[in-house]
mmCIF file of C-alpha atoms and ligand atoms in Angstrom:
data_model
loop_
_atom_site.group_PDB
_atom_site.id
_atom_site.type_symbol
_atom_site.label_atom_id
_atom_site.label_comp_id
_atom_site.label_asym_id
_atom_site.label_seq_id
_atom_site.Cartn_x
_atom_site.Cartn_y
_atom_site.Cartn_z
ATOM 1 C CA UNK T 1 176.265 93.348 44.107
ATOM 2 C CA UNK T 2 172.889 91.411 44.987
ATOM 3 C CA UNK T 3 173.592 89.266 41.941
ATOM 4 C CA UNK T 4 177.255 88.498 42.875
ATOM 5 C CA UNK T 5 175.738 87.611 46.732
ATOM 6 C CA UNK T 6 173.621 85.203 44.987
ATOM 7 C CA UNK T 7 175.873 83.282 43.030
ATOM 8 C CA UNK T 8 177.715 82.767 46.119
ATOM 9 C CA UNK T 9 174.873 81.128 47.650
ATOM 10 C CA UNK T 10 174.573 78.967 44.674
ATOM 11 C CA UNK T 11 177.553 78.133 44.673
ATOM 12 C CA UNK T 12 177.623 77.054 48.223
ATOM 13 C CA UNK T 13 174.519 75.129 47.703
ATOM 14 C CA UNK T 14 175.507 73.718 44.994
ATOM 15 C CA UNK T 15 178.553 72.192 46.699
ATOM 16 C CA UNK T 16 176.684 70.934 50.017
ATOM 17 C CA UNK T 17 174.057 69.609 47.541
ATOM 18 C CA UNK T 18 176.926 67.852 45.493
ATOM 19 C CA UNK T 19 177.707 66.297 48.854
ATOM 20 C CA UNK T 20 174.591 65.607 50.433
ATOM 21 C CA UNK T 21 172.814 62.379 49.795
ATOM 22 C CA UNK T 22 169.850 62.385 47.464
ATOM 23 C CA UNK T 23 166.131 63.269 48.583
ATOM 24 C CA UNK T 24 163.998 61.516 46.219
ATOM 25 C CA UNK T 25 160.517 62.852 46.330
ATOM 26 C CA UNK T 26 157.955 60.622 47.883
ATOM 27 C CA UNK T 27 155.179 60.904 44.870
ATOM 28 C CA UNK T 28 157.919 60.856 42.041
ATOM 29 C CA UNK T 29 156.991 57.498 40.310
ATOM 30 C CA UNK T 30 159.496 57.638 37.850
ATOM 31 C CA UNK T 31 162.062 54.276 38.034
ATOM 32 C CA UNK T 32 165.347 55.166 39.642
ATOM 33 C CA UNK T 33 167.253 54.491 36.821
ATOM 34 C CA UNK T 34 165.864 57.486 35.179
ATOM 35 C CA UNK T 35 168.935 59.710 33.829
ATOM 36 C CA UNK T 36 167.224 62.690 35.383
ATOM 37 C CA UNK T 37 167.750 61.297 38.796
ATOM 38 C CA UNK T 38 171.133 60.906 38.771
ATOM 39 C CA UNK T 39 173.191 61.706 41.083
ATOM 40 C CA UNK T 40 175.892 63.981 40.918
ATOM 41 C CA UNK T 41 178.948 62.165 41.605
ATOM 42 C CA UNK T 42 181.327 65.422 42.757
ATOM 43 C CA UNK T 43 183.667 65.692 45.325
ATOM 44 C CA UNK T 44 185.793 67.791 46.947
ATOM 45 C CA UNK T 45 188.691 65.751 45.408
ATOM 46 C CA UNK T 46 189.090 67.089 41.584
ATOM 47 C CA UNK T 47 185.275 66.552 40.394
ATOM 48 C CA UNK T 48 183.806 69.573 38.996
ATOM 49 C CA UNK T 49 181.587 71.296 41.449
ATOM 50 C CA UNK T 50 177.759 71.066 40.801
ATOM 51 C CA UNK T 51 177.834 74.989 40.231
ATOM 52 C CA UNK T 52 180.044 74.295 36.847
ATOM 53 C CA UNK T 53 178.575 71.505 35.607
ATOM 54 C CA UNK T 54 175.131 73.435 35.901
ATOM 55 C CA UNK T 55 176.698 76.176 33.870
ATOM 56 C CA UNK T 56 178.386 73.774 31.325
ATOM 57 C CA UNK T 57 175.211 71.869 30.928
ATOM 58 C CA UNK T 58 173.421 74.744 29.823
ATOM 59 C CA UNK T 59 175.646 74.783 26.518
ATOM 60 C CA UNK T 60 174.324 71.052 25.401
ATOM 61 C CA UNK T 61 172.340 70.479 22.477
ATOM 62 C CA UNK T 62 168.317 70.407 22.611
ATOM 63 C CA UNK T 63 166.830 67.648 24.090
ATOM 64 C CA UNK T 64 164.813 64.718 22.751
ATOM 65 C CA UNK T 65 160.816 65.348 23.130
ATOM 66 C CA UNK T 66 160.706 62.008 25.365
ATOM 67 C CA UNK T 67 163.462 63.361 27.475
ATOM 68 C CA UNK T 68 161.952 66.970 27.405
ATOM 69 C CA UNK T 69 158.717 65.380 28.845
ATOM 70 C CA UNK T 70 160.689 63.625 31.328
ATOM 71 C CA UNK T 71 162.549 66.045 32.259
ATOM 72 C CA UNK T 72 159.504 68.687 32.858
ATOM 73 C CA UNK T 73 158.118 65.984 35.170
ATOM 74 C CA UNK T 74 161.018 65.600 37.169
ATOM 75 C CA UNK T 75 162.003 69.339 37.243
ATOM 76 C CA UNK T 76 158.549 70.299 39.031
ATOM 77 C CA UNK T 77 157.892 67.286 41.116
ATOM 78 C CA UNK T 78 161.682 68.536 42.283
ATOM 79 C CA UNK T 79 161.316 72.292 42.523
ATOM 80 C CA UNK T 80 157.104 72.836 43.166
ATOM 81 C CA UNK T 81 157.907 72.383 46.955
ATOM 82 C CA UNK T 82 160.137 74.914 47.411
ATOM 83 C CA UNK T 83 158.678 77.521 45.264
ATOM 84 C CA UNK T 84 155.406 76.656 47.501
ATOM 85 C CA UNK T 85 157.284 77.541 50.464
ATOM 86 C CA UNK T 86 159.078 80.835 49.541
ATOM 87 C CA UNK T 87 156.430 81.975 46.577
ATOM 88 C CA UNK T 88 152.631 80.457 47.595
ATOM 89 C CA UNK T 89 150.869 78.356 45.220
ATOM 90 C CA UNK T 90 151.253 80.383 41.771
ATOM 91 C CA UNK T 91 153.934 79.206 39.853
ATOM 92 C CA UNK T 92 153.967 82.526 37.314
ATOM 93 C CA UNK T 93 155.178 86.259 37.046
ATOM 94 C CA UNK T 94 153.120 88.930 38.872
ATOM 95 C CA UNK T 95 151.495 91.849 37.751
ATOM 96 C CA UNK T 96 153.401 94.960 38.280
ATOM 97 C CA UNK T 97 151.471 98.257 38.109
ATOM 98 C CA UNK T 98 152.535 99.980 39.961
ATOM 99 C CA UNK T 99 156.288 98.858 39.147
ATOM 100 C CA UNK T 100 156.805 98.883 42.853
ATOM 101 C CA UNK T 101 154.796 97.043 44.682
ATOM 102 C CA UNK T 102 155.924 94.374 47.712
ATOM 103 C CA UNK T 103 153.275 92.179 47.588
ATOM 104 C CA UNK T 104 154.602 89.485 45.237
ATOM 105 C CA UNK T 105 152.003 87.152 45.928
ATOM 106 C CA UNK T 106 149.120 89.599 45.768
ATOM 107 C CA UNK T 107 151.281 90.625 42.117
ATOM 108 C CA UNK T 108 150.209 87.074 40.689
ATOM 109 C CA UNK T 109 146.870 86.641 41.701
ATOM 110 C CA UNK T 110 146.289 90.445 40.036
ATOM 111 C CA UNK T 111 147.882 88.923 37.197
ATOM 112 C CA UNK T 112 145.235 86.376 37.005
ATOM 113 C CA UNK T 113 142.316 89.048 37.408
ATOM 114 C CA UNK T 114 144.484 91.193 34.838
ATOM 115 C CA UNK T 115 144.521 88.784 32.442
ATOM 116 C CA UNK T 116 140.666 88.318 32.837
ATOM 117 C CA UNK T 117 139.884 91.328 32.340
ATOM 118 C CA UNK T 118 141.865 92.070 29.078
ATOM 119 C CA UNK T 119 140.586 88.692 27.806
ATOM 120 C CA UNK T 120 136.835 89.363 28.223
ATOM 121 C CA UNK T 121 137.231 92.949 28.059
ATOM 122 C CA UNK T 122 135.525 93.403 31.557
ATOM 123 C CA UNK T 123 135.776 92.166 35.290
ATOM 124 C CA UNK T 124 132.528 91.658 35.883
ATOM 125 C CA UNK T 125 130.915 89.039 33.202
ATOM 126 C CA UNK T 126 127.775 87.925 35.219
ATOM 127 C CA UNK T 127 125.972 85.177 32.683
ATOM 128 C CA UNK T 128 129.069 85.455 30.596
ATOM 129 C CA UNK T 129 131.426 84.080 33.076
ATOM 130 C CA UNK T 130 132.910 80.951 32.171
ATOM 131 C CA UNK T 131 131.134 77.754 33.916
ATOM 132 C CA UNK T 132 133.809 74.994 32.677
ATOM 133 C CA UNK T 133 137.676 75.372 32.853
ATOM 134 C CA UNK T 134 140.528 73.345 31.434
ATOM 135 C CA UNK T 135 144.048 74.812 33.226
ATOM 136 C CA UNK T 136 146.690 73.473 30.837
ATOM 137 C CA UNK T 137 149.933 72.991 32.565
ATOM 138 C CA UNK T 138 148.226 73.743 36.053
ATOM 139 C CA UNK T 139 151.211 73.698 38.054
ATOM 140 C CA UNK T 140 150.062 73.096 41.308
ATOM 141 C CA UNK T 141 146.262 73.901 40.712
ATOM 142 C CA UNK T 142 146.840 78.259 41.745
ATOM 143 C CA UNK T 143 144.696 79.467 38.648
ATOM 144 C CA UNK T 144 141.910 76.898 38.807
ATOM 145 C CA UNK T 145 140.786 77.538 42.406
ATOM 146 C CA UNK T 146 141.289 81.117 41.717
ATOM 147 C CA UNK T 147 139.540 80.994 38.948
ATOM 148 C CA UNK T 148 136.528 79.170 40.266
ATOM 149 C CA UNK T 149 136.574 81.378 43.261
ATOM 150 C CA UNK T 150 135.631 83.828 41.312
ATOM 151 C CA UNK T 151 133.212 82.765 39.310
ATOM 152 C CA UNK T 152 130.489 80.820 41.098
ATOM 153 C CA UNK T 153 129.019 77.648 39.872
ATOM 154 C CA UNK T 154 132.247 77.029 38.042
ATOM 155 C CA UNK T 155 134.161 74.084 37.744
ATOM 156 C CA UNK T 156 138.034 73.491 36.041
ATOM 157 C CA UNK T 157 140.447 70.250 35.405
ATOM 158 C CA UNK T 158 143.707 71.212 35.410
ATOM 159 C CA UNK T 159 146.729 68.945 34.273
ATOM 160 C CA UNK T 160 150.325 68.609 34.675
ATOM 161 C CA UNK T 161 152.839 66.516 33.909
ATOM 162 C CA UNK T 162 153.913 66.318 37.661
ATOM 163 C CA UNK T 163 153.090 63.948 39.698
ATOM 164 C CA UNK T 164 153.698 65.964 42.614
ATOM 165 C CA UNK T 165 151.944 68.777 41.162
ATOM 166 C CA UNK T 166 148.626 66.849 40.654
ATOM 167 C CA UNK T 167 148.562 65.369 43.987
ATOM 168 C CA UNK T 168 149.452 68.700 45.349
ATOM 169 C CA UNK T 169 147.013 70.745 43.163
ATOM 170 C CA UNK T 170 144.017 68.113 44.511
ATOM 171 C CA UNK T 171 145.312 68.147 48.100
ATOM 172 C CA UNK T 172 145.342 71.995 48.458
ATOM 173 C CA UNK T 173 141.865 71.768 46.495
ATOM 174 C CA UNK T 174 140.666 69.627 49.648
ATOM 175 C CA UNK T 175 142.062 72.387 51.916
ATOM 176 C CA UNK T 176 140.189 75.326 50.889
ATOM 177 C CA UNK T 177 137.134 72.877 50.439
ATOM 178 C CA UNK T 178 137.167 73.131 46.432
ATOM 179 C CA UNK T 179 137.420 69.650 46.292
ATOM 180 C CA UNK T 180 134.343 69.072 43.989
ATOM 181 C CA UNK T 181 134.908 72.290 41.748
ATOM 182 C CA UNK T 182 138.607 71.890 41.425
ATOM 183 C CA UNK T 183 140.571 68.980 40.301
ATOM 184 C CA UNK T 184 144.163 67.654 38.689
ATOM 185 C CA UNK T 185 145.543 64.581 36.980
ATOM 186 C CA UNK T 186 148.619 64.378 35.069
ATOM 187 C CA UNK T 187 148.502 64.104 31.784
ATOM 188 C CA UNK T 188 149.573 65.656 27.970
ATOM 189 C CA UNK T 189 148.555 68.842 27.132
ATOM 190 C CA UNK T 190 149.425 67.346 23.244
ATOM 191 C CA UNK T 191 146.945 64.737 23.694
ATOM 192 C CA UNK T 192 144.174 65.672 26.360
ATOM 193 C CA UNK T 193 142.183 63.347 28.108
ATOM 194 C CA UNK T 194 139.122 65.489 27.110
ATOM 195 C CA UNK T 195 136.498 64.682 24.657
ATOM 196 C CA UNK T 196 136.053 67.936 22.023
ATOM 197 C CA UNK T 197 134.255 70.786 22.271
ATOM 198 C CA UNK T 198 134.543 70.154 26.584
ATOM 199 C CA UNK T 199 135.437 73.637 28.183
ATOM 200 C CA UNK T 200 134.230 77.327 27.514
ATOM 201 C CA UNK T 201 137.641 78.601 28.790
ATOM 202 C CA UNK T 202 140.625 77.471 28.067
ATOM 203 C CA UNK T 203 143.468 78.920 30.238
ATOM 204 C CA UNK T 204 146.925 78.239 29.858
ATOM 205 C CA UNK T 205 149.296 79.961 31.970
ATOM 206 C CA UNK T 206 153.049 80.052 31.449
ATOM 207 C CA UNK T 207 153.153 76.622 30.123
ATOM 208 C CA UNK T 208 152.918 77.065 26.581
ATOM 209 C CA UNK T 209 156.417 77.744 26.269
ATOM 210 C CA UNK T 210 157.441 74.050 27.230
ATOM 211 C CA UNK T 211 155.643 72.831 24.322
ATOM 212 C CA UNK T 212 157.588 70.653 21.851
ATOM 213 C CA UNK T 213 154.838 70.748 19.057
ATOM 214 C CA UNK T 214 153.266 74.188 18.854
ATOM 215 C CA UNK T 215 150.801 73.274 15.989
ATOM 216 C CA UNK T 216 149.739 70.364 18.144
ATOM 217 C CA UNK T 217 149.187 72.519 21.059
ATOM 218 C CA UNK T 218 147.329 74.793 19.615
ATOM 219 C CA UNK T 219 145.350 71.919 17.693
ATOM 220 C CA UNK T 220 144.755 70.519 21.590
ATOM 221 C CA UNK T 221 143.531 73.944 22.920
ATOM 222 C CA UNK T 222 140.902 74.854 19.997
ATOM 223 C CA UNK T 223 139.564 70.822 19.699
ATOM 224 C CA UNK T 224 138.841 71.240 23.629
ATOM 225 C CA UNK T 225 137.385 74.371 23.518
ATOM 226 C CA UNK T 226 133.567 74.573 23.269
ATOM 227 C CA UNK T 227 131.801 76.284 20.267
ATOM 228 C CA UNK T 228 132.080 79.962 21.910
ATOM 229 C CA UNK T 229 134.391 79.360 24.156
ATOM 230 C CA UNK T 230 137.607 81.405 25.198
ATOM 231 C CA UNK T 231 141.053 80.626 24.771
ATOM 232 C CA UNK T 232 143.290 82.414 26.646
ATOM 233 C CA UNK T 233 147.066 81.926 26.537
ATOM 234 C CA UNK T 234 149.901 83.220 27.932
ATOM 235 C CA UNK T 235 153.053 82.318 27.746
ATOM 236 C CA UNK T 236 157.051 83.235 26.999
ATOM 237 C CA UNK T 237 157.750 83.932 23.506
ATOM 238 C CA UNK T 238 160.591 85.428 21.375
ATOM 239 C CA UNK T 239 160.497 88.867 19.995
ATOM 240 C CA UNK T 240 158.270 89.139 16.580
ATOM 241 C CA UNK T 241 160.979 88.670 13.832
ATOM 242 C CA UNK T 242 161.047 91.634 11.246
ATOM 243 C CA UNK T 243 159.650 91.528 8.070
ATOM 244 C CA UNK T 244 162.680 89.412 6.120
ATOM 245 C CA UNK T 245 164.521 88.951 8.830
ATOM 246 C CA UNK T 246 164.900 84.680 9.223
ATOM 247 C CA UNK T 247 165.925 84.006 12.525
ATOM 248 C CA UNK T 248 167.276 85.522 16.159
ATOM 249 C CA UNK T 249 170.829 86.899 15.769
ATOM 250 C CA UNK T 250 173.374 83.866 17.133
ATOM 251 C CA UNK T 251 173.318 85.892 20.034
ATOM 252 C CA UNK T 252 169.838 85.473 21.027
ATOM 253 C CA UNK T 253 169.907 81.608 20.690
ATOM 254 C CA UNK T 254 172.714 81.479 22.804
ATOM 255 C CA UNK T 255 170.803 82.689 25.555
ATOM 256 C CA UNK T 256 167.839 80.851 24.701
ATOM 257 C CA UNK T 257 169.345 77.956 24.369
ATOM 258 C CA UNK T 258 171.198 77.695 27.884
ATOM 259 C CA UNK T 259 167.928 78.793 29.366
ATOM 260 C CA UNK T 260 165.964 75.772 27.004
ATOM 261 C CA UNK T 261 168.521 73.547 29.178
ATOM 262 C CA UNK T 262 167.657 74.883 32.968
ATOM 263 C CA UNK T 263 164.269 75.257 32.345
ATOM 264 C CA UNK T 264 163.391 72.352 30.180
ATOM 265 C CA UNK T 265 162.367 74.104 27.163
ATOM 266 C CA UNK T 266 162.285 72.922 23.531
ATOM 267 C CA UNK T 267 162.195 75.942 20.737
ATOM 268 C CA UNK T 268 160.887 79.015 21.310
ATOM 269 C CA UNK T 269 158.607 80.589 18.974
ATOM 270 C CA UNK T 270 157.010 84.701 18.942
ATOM 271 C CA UNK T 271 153.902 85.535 19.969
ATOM 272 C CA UNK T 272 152.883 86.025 15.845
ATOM 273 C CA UNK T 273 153.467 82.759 15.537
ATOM 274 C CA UNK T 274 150.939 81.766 17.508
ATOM 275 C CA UNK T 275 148.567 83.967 16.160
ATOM 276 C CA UNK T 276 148.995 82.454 12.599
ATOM 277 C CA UNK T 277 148.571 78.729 14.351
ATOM 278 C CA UNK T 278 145.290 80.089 15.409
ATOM 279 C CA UNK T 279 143.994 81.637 12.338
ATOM 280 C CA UNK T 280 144.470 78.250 10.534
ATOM 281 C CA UNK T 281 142.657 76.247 13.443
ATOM 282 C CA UNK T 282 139.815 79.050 12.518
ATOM 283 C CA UNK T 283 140.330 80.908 15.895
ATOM 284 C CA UNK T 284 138.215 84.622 15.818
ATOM 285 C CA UNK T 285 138.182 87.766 17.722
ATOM 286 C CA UNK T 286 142.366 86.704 17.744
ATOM 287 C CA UNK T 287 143.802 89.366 19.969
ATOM 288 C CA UNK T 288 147.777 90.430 21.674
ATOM 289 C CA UNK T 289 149.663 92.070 23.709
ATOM 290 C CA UNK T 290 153.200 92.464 24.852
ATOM 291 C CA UNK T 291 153.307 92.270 28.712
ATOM 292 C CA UNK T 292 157.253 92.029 29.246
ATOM 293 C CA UNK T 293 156.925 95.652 30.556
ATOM 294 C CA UNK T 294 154.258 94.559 33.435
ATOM 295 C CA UNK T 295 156.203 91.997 34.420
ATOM 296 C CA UNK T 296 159.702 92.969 34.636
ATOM 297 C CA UNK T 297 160.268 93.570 38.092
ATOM 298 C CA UNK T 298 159.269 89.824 38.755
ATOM 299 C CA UNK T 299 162.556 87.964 37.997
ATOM 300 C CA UNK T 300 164.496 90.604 40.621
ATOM 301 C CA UNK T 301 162.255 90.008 43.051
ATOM 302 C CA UNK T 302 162.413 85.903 42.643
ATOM 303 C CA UNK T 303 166.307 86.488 42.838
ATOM 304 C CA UNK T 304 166.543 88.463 45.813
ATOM 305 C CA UNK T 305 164.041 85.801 47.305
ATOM 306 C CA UNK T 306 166.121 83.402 46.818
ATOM 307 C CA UNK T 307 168.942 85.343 49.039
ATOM 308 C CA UNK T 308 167.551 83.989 52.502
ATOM 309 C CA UNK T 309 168.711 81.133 54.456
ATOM 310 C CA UNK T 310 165.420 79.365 53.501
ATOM 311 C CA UNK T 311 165.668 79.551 50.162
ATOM 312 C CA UNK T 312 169.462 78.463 50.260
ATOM 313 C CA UNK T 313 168.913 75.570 52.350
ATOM 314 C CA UNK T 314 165.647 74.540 50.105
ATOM 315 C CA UNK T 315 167.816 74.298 46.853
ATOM 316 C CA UNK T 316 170.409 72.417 48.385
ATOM 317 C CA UNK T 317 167.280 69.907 49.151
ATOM 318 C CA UNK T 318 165.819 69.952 45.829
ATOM 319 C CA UNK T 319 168.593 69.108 43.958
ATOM 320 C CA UNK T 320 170.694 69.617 40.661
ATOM 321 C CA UNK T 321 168.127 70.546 38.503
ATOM 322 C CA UNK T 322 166.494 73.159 40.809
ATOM 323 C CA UNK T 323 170.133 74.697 41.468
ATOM 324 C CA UNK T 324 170.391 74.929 37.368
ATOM 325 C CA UNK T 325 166.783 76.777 37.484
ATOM 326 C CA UNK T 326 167.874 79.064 40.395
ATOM 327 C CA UNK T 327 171.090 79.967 37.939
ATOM 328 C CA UNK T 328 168.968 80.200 34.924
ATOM 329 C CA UNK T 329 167.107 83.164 36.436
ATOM 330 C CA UNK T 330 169.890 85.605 35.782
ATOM 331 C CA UNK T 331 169.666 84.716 32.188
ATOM 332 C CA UNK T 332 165.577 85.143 32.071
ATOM 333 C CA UNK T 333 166.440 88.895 33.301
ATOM 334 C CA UNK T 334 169.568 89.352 30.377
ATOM 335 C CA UNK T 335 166.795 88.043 27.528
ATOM 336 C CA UNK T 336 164.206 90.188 29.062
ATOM 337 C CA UNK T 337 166.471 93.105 29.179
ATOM 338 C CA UNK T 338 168.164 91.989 25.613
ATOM 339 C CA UNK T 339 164.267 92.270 24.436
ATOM 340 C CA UNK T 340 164.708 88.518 22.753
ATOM 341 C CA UNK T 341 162.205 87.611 25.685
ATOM 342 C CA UNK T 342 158.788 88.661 25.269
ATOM 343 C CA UNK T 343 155.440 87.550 28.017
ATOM 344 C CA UNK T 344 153.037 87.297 25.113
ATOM 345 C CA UNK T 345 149.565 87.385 26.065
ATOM 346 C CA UNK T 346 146.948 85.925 23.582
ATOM 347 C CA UNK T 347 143.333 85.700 23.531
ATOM 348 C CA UNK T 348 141.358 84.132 20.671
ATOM 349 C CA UNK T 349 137.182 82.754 20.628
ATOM 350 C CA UNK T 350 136.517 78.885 18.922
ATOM 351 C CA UNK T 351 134.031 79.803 16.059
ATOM 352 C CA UNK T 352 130.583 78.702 16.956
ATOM 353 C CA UNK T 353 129.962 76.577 14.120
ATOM 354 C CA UNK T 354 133.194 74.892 14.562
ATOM 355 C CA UNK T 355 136.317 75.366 12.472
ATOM 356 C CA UNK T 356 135.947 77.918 9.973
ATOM 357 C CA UNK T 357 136.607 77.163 5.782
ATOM 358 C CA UNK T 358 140.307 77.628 4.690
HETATM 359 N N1 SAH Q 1 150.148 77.507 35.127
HETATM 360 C C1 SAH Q 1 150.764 77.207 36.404
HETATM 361 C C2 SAH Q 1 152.125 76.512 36.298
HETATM 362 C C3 SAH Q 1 153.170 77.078 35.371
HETATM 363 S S1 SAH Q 1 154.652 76.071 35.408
HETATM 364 C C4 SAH Q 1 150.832 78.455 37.235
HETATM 365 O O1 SAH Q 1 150.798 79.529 36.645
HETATM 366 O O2 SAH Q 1 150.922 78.357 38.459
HETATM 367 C C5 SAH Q 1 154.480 75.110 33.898
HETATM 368 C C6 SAH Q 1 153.515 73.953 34.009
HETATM 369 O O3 SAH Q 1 153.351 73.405 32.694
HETATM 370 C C7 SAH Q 1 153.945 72.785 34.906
HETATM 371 O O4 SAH Q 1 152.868 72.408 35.694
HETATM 372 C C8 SAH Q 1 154.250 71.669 33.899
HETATM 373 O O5 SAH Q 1 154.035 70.352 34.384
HETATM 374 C C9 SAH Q 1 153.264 72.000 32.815
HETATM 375 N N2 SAH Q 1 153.548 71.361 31.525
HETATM 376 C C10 SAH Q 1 154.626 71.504 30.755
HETATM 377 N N3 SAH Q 1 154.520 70.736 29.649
HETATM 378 C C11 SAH Q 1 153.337 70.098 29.731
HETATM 379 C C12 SAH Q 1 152.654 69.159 28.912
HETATM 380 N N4 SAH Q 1 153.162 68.725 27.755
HETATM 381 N N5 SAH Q 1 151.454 68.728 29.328
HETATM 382 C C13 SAH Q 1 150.898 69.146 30.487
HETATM 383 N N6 SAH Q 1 151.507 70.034 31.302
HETATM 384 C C14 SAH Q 1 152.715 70.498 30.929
#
C-alpha cells in the first residue's frame, strides 16, 4: 500500500520536475553541455513523462567508465543535499539490532562503531587505534569526523568525486571545529593522490560498489595502506556464486542491471571476489561477513522517508537523476529480498614487510 503511495509521489514529482525549470547546483563545475545535465524536454502534450523515461532508462546498456565517473559526480553533487536534509550527514545503511529501532540516524553512526568493532575485534583499542585515515568515497565527510571523534589525535582525508560533496564534507568539518583533523578533495579512488604506504586505516564505506576496475581498487587501497595498517571495506556485492555455477541467473542481472543505471553502477562482483583480489595483493588476517540481515530494515525506512511533503518537494528540486534513485530503491529491497544483493563486509591487514611472495 505504502509502496503504491510512493510511486504516486514519484510520479507527481516526476511530472512537476519535468516541468519545472532546471536548478543547477552552485558548486557543480561540470560544462553545461554535459549529457548528464540535460534537461528533460517533457510535456504535458504527448512527451513521455519523466516517471517512464526513468523506468525505461533503467533497461539501457552499461555505461562507459568516463561516463560512469561523470555520472557519479553529477548524481551526488545532485542528490547529497537532499539526503542531508531528510537523512543527516551519513550517506549509508544503518545498523539494525534490534530490527526495530526508530532512530535511523543513531542506526548509521552504530553502524560505523559496529563495523569497528568487528574489524579490530574490540571497541576500545587505546595505542592501537588508528592515528591516520583515508575515507574512500567519503560522501559528504560522515565517517571521517566520526571516526576521528573517536579516536583522539587522529586525523583522515577523505575523497569524492563530488564536488559538492568535498566542499560540503570540509564545510561541515569547519562546523563542528574538525577543520584541522578532517578534510576532503575530490579525486579517484583508482588513482589516489596519496603517496604509498600513507594511512594505517583504510575505510571505505559503501563506495566500493561504484568501482569500474575492482583489481585497481583494491591495488589503490593496499598501495595506500601503511605496513600494518587496516583495511576495512564495505560495500554491496552479489551473492557468492556456487561452486560451478558461472554467472547470476538472467534474472538477477536484470535487476542489477536497472539498478547499475539509477545508481550509477558498473558490474557487480561477490564479496569472494574480493577476498581473492586481496590475497593476490598479499592482504593477511583476510576476514567476512554477510551483513544483509543487519541491514534490511534500512531501505523501508528510506522509502517511507521519502513519503513526506519534504522529501517530495526535494526530488522534484534535485532533478531526473535523483527521481531515478528514489525509484531504484524499490528494486534495492526486491535484490535484497531475491538474496542476489548481499552488504559484504571485509576486513583484511597490509603485511608488514610489504607485499607478500606469490
Ligand atoms: N562513504 C560515504 C558515502 C557513500 S556514497 C558514507 O557512507 O556516507 C558513495 C561515495 O563514493 C560518493 O561520495 C561517491 O562520490 C564516491 N565514489 C564513487 N566512485 C568513486 C571514485 N572512483 N573515486 C572516489 N570516490 C568515488
Amino acid at each position: 500500500m505504502k509502496l503504491c503511495l510512493l510511486l504516486l509521489l514519484l510520479q507527481a514529482a516526476a511530472i512537476v520536475s519535468a516541468l519545472s525549470p532546471s536548478q543547477p547546483t552552485s558548486l557543480s563545475n561540470r560544462p553545461t553541455t554535459s549529457k548528464h545535465s540535460r534537461r528533460s524536454t517533457s510535456s504535458l502534450f504527448g512527451i513521455r513523462s519523466t516517471l517512464a523515461r526513468a523506468r525505461d532508462s533503467l533497461v539501457n546498456k552499461e555505461r562507459s567508465d568516463a561516463d560512469l565517473k561523470d555520472g557519479i559526480a553529477f548524481f551526488y553533487d545532485r542528490s547529497s543535499k537532499l539526503w542531508e536534509d531528510v537523512w543527516g550527514e551519513h550517506m549509508h545503511h544503518g545498523y539494525y539490532v534490534p530490527e526495530d529501532r526508530t532512530d535511523h540516524v543513531q542506526a548509521q553512526i552504530d553502524l560505523i562503531d559496529e563495523v569497528l568493532k568487528w574489524s579490530y575485534g574490540s571497541d576500545n583499542l587505546g595505542s592501537r587505534s588508528p592515528k591516520t585515515v583515508v575515507d574512500v568515497g567519503c560522501g559528504i565527510g560522515g565517517s571521517s569526523r566520526h571516526i576521528v571523534k573517536k579516536y583522539p589525535g587522529s586525523t583522515a582525508q577523505g575523497i569524492t568525486l563530488s564536488p559538492y560533496q568535498a566542499n560540503r564534507g570540509n564545510e561541515l568539518a569547519k562546523e563542528q571545529g574538525l577543520s584541522d583533523r578532517a578534510s576532503f578533495q575530490v579525486a579517484d579512488a583508482l588513482n589516489m593522490p596519496f603517496a604509498d604506504s600513507s594511512f594505517d586505516l583504510v575505510w571505505s564505506l559503501e563506495s566500493g560498489e561504484h568501482m569500474p576496475d575492482k583489481p585497481k581498487f583494491i591495488n589503490e587501497l593496499m598501495r595506500v595502506a601503511a605496513p600494518g595498517g587496516r583495511i576495512i571495506l564495505v560495500t554491496w556485492c552479489h551473492r557468492d556464486l556456487e561452486k560451478g555455477e558461472p554467472s547470476l541467473s538472467k534474472k538477477e542481472e536484470r535487476i542489477l542491471a536497472k539498478i547499475n543505471r539509477a545508481y550509477y553502477l558498473p558490474k557487480w562482483c561477490s564479496v569472494a571476489d574480493y577476498v581473492e583480489l586481496l590475497k593476490k595483493e598479499g592482504a593477511v588476517d583476510i576476514r567476512r561477513e554477510d551483513w544483509s540481515y543487519i541491514i534490511a530494515p534500512f531501505w523501508k525506512a528510506v522509502i517511507k522517508s521519502s513519503l513526506n511533503l519534504k522529501s517530495v518537494i526535494g526530488l522534484m528540486k534535485s532533478g531526473f537523476s535523483t527521481i531515478r534513485g528514489a525509484y531504484a530503491m524499490l528494486l534495492m529491497l526486491r535484490g535484497f529480498n531475491a538474496g542476489v544483493i548481499k552488504f559484504g563486509l571485509i576486513t583484511c591487514t597490509k603485511p608488514e614487510t610489504g607485499k607478500a611472495d606469490p
